[in-house]
mmCIF file of C-alpha atoms in Angstrom:
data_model
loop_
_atom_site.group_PDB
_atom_site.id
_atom_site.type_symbol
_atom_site.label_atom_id
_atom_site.label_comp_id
_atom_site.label_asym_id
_atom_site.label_seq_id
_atom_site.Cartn_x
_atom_site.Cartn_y
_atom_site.Cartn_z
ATOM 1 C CA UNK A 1 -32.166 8.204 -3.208
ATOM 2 C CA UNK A 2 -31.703 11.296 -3.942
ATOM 3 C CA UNK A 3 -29.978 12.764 -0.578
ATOM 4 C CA UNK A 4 -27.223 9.843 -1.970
ATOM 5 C CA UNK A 5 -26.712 11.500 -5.011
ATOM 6 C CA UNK A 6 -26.339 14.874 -3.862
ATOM 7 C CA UNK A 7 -23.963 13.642 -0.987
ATOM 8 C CA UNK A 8 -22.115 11.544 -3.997
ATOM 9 C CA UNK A 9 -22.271 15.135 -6.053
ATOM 10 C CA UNK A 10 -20.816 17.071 -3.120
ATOM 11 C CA UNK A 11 -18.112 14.109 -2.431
ATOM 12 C CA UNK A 12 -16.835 15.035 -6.499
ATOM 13 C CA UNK A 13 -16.803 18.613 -6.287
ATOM 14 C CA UNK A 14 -15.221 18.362 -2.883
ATOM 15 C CA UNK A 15 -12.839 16.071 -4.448
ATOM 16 C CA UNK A 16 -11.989 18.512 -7.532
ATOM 17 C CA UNK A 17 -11.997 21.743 -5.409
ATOM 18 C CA UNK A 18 -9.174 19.662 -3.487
ATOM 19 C CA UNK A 19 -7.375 18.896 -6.552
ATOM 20 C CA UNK A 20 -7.892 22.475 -8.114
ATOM 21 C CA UNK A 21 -6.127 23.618 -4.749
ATOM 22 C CA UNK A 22 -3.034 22.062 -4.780
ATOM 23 C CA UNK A 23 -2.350 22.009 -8.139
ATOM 24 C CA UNK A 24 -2.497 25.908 -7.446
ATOM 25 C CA UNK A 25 -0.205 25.825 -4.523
ATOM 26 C CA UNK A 26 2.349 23.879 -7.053
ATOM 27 C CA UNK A 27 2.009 26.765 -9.539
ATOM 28 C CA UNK A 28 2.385 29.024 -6.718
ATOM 29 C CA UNK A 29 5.209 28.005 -5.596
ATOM 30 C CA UNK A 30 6.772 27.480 -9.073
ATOM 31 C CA UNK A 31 6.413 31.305 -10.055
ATOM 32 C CA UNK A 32 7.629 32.273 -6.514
ATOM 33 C CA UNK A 33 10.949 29.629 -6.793
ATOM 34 C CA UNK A 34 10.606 30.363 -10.639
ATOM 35 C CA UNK A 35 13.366 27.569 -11.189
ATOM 36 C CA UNK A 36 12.159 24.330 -13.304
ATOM 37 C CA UNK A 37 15.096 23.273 -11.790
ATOM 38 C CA UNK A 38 14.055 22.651 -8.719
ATOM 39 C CA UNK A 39 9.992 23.020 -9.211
ATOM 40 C CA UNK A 40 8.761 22.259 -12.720
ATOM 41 C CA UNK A 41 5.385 24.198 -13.661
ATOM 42 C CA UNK A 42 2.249 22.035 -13.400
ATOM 43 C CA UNK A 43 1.412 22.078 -16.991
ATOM 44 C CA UNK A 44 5.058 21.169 -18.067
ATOM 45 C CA UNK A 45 4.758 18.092 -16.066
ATOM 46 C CA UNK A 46 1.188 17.173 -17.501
ATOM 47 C CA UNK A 47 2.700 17.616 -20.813
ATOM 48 C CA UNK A 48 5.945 15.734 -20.185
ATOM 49 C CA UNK A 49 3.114 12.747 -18.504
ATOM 50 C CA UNK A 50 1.260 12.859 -21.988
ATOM 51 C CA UNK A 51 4.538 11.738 -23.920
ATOM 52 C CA UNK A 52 5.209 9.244 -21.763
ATOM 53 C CA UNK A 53 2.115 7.268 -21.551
ATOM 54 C CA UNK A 54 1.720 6.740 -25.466
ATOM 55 C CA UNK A 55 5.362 5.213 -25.072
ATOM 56 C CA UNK A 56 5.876 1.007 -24.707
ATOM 57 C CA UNK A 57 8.890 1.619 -22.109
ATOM 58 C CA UNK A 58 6.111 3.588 -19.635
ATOM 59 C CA UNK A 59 3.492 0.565 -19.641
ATOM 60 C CA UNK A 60 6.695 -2.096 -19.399
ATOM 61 C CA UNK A 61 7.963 -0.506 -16.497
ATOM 62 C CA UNK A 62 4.280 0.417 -14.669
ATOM 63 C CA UNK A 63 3.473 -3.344 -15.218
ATOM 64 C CA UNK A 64 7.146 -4.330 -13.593
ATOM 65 C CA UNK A 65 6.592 -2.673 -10.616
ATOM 66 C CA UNK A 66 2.693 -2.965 -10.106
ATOM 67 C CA UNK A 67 4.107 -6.626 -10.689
ATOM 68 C CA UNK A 68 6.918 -6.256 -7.690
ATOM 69 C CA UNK A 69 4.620 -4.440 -5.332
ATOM 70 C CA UNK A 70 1.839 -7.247 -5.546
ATOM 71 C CA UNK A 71 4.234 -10.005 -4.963
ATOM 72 C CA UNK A 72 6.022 -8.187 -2.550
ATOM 73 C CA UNK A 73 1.591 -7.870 -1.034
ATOM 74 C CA UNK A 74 0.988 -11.104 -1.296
ATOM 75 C CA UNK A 75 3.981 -12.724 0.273
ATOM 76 C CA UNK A 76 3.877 -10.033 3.236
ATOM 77 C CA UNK A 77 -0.212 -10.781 3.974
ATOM 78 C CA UNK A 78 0.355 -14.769 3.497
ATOM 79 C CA UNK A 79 3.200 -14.856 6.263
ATOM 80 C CA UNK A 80 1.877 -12.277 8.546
ATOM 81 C CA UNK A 81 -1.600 -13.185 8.422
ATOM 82 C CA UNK A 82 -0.223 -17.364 9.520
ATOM 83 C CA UNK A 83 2.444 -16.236 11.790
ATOM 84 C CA UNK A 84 0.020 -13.800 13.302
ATOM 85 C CA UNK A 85 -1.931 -16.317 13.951
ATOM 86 C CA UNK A 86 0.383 -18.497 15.202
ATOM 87 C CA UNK A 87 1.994 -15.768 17.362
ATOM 88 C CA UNK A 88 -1.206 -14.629 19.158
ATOM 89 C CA UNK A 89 -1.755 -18.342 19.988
ATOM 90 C CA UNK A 90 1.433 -18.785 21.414
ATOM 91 C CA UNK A 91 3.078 -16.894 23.945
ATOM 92 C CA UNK A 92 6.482 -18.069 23.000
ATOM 93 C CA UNK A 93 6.165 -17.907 19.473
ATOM 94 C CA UNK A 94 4.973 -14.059 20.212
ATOM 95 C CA UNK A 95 8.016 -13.743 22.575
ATOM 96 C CA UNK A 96 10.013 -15.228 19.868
ATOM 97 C CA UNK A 97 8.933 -13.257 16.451
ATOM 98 C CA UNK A 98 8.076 -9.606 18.545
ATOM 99 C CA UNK A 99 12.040 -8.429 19.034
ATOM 100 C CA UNK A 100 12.679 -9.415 15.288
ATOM 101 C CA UNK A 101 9.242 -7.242 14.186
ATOM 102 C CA UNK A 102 10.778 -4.180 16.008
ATOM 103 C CA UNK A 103 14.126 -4.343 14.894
ATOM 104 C CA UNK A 104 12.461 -4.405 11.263
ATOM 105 C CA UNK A 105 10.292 -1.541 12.597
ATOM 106 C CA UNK A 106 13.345 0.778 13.491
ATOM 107 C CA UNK A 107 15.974 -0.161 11.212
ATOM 108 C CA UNK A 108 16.110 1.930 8.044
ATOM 109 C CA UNK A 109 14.804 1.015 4.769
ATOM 110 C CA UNK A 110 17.964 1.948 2.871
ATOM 111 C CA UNK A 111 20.172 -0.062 5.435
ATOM 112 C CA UNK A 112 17.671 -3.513 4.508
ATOM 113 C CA UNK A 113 18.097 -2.647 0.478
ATOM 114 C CA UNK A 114 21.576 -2.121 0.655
ATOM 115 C CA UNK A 115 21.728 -5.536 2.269
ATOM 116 C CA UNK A 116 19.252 -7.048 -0.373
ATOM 117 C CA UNK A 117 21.368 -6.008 -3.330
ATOM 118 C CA UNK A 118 24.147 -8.281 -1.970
ATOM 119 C CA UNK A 119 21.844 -10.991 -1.656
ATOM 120 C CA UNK A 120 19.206 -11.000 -4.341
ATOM 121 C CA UNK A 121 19.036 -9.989 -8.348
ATOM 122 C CA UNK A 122 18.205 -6.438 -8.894
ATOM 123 C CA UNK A 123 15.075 -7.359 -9.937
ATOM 124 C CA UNK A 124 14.100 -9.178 -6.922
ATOM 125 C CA UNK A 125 15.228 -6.532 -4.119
ATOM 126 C CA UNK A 126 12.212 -4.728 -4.440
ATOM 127 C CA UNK A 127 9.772 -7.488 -3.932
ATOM 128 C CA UNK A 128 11.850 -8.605 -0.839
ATOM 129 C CA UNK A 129 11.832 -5.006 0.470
ATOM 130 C CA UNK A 130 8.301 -4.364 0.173
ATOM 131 C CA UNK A 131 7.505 -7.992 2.108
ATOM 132 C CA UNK A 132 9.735 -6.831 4.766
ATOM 133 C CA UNK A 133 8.147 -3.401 5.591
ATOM 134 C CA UNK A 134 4.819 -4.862 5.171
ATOM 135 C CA UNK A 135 5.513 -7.885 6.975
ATOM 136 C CA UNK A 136 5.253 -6.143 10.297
ATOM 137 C CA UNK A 137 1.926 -4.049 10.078
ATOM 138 C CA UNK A 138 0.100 -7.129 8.393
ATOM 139 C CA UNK A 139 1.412 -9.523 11.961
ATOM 140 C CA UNK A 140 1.039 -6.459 14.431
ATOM 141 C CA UNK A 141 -2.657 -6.186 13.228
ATOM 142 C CA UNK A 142 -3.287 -9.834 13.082
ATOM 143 C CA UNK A 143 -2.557 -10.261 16.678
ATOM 144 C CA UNK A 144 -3.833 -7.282 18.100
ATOM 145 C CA UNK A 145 -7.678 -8.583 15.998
ATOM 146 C CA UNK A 146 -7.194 -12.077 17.834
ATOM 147 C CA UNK A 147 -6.290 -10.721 21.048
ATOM 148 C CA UNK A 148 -9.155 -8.388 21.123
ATOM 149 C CA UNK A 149 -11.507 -10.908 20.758
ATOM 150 C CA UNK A 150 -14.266 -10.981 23.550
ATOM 151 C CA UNK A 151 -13.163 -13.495 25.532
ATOM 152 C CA UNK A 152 -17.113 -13.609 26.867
ATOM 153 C CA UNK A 153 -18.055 -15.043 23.729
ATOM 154 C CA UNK A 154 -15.062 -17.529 23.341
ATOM 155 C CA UNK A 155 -16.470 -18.541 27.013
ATOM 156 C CA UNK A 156 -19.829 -18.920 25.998
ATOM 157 C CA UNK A 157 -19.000 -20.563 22.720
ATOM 158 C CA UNK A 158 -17.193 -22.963 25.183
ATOM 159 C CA UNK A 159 -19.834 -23.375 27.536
ATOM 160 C CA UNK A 160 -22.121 -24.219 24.565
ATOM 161 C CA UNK A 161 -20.206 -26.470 22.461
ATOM 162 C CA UNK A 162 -19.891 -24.771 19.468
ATOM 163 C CA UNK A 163 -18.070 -25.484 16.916
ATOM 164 C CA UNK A 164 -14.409 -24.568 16.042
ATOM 165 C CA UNK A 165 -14.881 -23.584 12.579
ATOM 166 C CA UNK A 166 -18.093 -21.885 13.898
ATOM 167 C CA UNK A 167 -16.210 -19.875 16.389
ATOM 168 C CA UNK A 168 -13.635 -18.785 13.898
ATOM 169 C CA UNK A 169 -16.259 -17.778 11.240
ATOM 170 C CA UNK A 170 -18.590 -16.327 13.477
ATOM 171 C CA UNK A 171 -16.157 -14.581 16.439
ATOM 172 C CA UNK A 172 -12.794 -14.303 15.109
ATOM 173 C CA UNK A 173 -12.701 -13.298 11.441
ATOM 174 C CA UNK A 174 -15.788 -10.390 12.550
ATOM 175 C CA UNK A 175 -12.902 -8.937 14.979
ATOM 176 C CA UNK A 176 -9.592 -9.466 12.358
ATOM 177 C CA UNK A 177 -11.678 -8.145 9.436
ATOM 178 C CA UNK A 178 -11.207 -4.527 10.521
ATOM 179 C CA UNK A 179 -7.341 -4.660 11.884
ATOM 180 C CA UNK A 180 -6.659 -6.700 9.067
ATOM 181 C CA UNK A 181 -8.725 -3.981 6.056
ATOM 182 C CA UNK A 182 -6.971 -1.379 7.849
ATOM 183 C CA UNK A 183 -2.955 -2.931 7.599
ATOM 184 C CA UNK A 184 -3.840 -4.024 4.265
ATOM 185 C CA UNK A 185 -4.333 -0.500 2.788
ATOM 186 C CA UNK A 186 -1.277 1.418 5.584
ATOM 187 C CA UNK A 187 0.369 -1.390 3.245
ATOM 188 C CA UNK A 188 -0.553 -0.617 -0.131
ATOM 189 C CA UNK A 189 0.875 3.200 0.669
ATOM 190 C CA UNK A 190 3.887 1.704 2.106
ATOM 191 C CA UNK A 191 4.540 -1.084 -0.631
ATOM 192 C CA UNK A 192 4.583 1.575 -3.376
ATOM 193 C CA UNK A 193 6.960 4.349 -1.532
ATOM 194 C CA UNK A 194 9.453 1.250 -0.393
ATOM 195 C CA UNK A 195 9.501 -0.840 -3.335
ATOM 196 C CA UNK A 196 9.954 2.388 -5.678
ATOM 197 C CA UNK A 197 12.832 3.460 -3.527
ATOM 198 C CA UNK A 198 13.994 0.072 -3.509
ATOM 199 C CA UNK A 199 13.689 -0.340 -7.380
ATOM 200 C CA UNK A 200 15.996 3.810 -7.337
ATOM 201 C CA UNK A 201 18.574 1.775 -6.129
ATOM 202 C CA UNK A 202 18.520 -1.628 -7.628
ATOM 203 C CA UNK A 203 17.785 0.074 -10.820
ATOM 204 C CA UNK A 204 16.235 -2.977 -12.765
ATOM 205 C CA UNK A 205 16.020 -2.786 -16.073
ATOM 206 C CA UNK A 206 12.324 -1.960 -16.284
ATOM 207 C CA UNK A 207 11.550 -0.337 -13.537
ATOM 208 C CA UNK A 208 9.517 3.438 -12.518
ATOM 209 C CA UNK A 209 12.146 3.810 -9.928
ATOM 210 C CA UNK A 210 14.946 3.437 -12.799
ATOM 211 C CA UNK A 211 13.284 6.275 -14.821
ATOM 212 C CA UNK A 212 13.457 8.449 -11.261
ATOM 213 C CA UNK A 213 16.752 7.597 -11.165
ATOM 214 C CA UNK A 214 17.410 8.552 -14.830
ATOM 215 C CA UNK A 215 15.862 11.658 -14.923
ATOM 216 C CA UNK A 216 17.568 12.680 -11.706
ATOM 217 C CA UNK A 217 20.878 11.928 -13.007
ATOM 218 C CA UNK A 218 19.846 13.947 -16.493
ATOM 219 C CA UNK A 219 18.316 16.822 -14.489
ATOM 220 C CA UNK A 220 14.973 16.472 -15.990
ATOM 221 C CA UNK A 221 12.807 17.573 -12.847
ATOM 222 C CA UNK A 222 9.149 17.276 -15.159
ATOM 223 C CA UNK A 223 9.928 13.469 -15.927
ATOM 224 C CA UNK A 224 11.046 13.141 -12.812
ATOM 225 C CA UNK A 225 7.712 14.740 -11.340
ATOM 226 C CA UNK A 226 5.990 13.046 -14.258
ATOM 227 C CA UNK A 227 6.633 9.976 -12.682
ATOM 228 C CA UNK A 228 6.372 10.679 -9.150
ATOM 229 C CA UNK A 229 2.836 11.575 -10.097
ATOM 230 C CA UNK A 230 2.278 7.982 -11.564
ATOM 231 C CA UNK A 231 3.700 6.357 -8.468
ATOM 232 C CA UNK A 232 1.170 8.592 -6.130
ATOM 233 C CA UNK A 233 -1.748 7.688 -8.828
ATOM 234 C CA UNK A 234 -1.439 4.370 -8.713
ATOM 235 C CA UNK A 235 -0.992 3.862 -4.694
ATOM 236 C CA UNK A 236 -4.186 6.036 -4.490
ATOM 237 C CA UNK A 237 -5.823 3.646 -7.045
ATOM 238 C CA UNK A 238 -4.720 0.536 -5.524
ATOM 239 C CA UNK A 239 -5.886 1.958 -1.999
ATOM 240 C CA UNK A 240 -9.211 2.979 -3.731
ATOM 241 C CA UNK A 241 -9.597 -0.518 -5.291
ATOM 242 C CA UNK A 242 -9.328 -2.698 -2.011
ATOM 243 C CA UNK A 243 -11.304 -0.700 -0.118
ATOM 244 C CA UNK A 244 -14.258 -0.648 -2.537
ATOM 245 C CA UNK A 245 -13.693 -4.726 -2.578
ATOM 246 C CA UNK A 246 -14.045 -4.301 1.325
ATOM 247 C CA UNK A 247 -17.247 -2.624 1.418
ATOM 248 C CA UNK A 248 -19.200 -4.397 -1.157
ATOM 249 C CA UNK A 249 -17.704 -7.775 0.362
ATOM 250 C CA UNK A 250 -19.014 -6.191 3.936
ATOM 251 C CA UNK A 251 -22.338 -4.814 2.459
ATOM 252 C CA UNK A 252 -23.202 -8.429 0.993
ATOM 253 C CA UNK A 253 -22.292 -10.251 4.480
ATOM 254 C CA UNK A 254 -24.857 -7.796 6.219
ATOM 255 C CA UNK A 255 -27.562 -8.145 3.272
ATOM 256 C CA UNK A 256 -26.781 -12.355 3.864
ATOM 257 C CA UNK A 257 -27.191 -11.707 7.402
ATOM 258 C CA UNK A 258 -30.594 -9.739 7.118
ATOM 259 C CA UNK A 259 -31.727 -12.793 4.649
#
């Protein structure tokens, strides 16, 4: 018990020594540049982050867009996680859907949300850009967890009758879990960074990526790091969030397991 705390003590002040350092790199580099032009001081972007948040506008638009990302999430895992499926099933479905997930891969995001604002509302082109990028790593994943299965277990569940929901609960879901934990939070980074860009833009009307685009346009380089810091705070959070939901759902599948 209490080698947990002092690793969980050590883990903090690791964690703040980290922070401590690059904030000091930013002021560094601010007093060598000494432009705010180009590289606001630290504090000035705190302090420009403090108005914000006690203003309606900020929470509208952070909702918006933690709104956008989700749906942009949830459609993404949905389709890749059944076409994955389907796909590593399939040879010919796999033969079918691969070409289309590497021209996705190595076309450019601004070329796709160029092409979404002629075809959807500005609101909507970020939630279609973030399924697309996502799309990809959620079905790559997918099939490379089912095709990794040990086939020497599918053989002996065969041998032995077992049951097909048995065999998926027991043999495939154990070897998706990981590839699928891991795609899930490459894709929370991703969402964020494509759906903000996305959202630059599209400029809806409540948007984060609108205020980027605002204070760009103004020349106001601490709201426009004030909000870049929001965007990185809340990918971080939303990374920290699932994977905390994926350990305590794997701790209490191992504690079942010893019961």
């Amino acid at each position: 018990m209490t080698d947990s705390i002092t690793k969980n003590k050590r883990k903090s002040l690791n964690k703040i020594f980290i922070f401590i350092f690059w904030i000091a790199v930013w002021q560094g580099a601010y007093l060598v540049i000494q432009r705010d032009l180009y590289v606001p001081a630290p504090l000035d972007v705190f302090l420009r982050l403090k108005e914000l948040v006690v203003l309606e506008v900020f929470w509208r638009s952070v909702a918006y867009s933690i709104y956008r990302v989700i749906a942009g999430l949830i459609l993404s895992i949905v389709l890749g996680v059944v076409i994955g499926i389907i796909s590593s099933l399939n040879d010919y479905v796999y033969d079918l859907i691969n070409p289309l997930m590497a021209a996705i891969k190595s076309t450019p995001v601004l070329s796709f949300i160029i092409i979404a604002l002629i075809w959807f509302s500005s609101s909507n082109v970020p939630i279609f850009i973030c399924f697309l990028m996502c799309f990809p790593v959620i079905w790559t994943n997918v099939v490379a967890g089912i095709r990794n299965v040990d086939i020497k277990l599918l053989e002996m569940a065969k041998v032995y009758h077992v049951k097909k929901w048995l065999v998926l609960k027991k043999i495939y879901l154990p070897s998706i879990v990981p590839y699928f934990s891991a795609a899930c939070i490459t894709c929370l980074g991703l969402g964020w960074k494509v759906s903000v860009a996305a959202e630059v833009l599209s400029h809806p009307r409540n948007a984060i990526g609108s205020h980027l685009y605002s204070a760009k346009v103004y020349l106001d380089s601490s709201e426009l790091f004030a909000w870049t810091l929001v965007v990185i705070l809340l990918s971080i959070l939303f990374e920290n969030i699932f994977a905390r939901l994926i350990e305590k759902s794997t701790m209490n599948k191992s504690a079942k397991a010893k019961i």
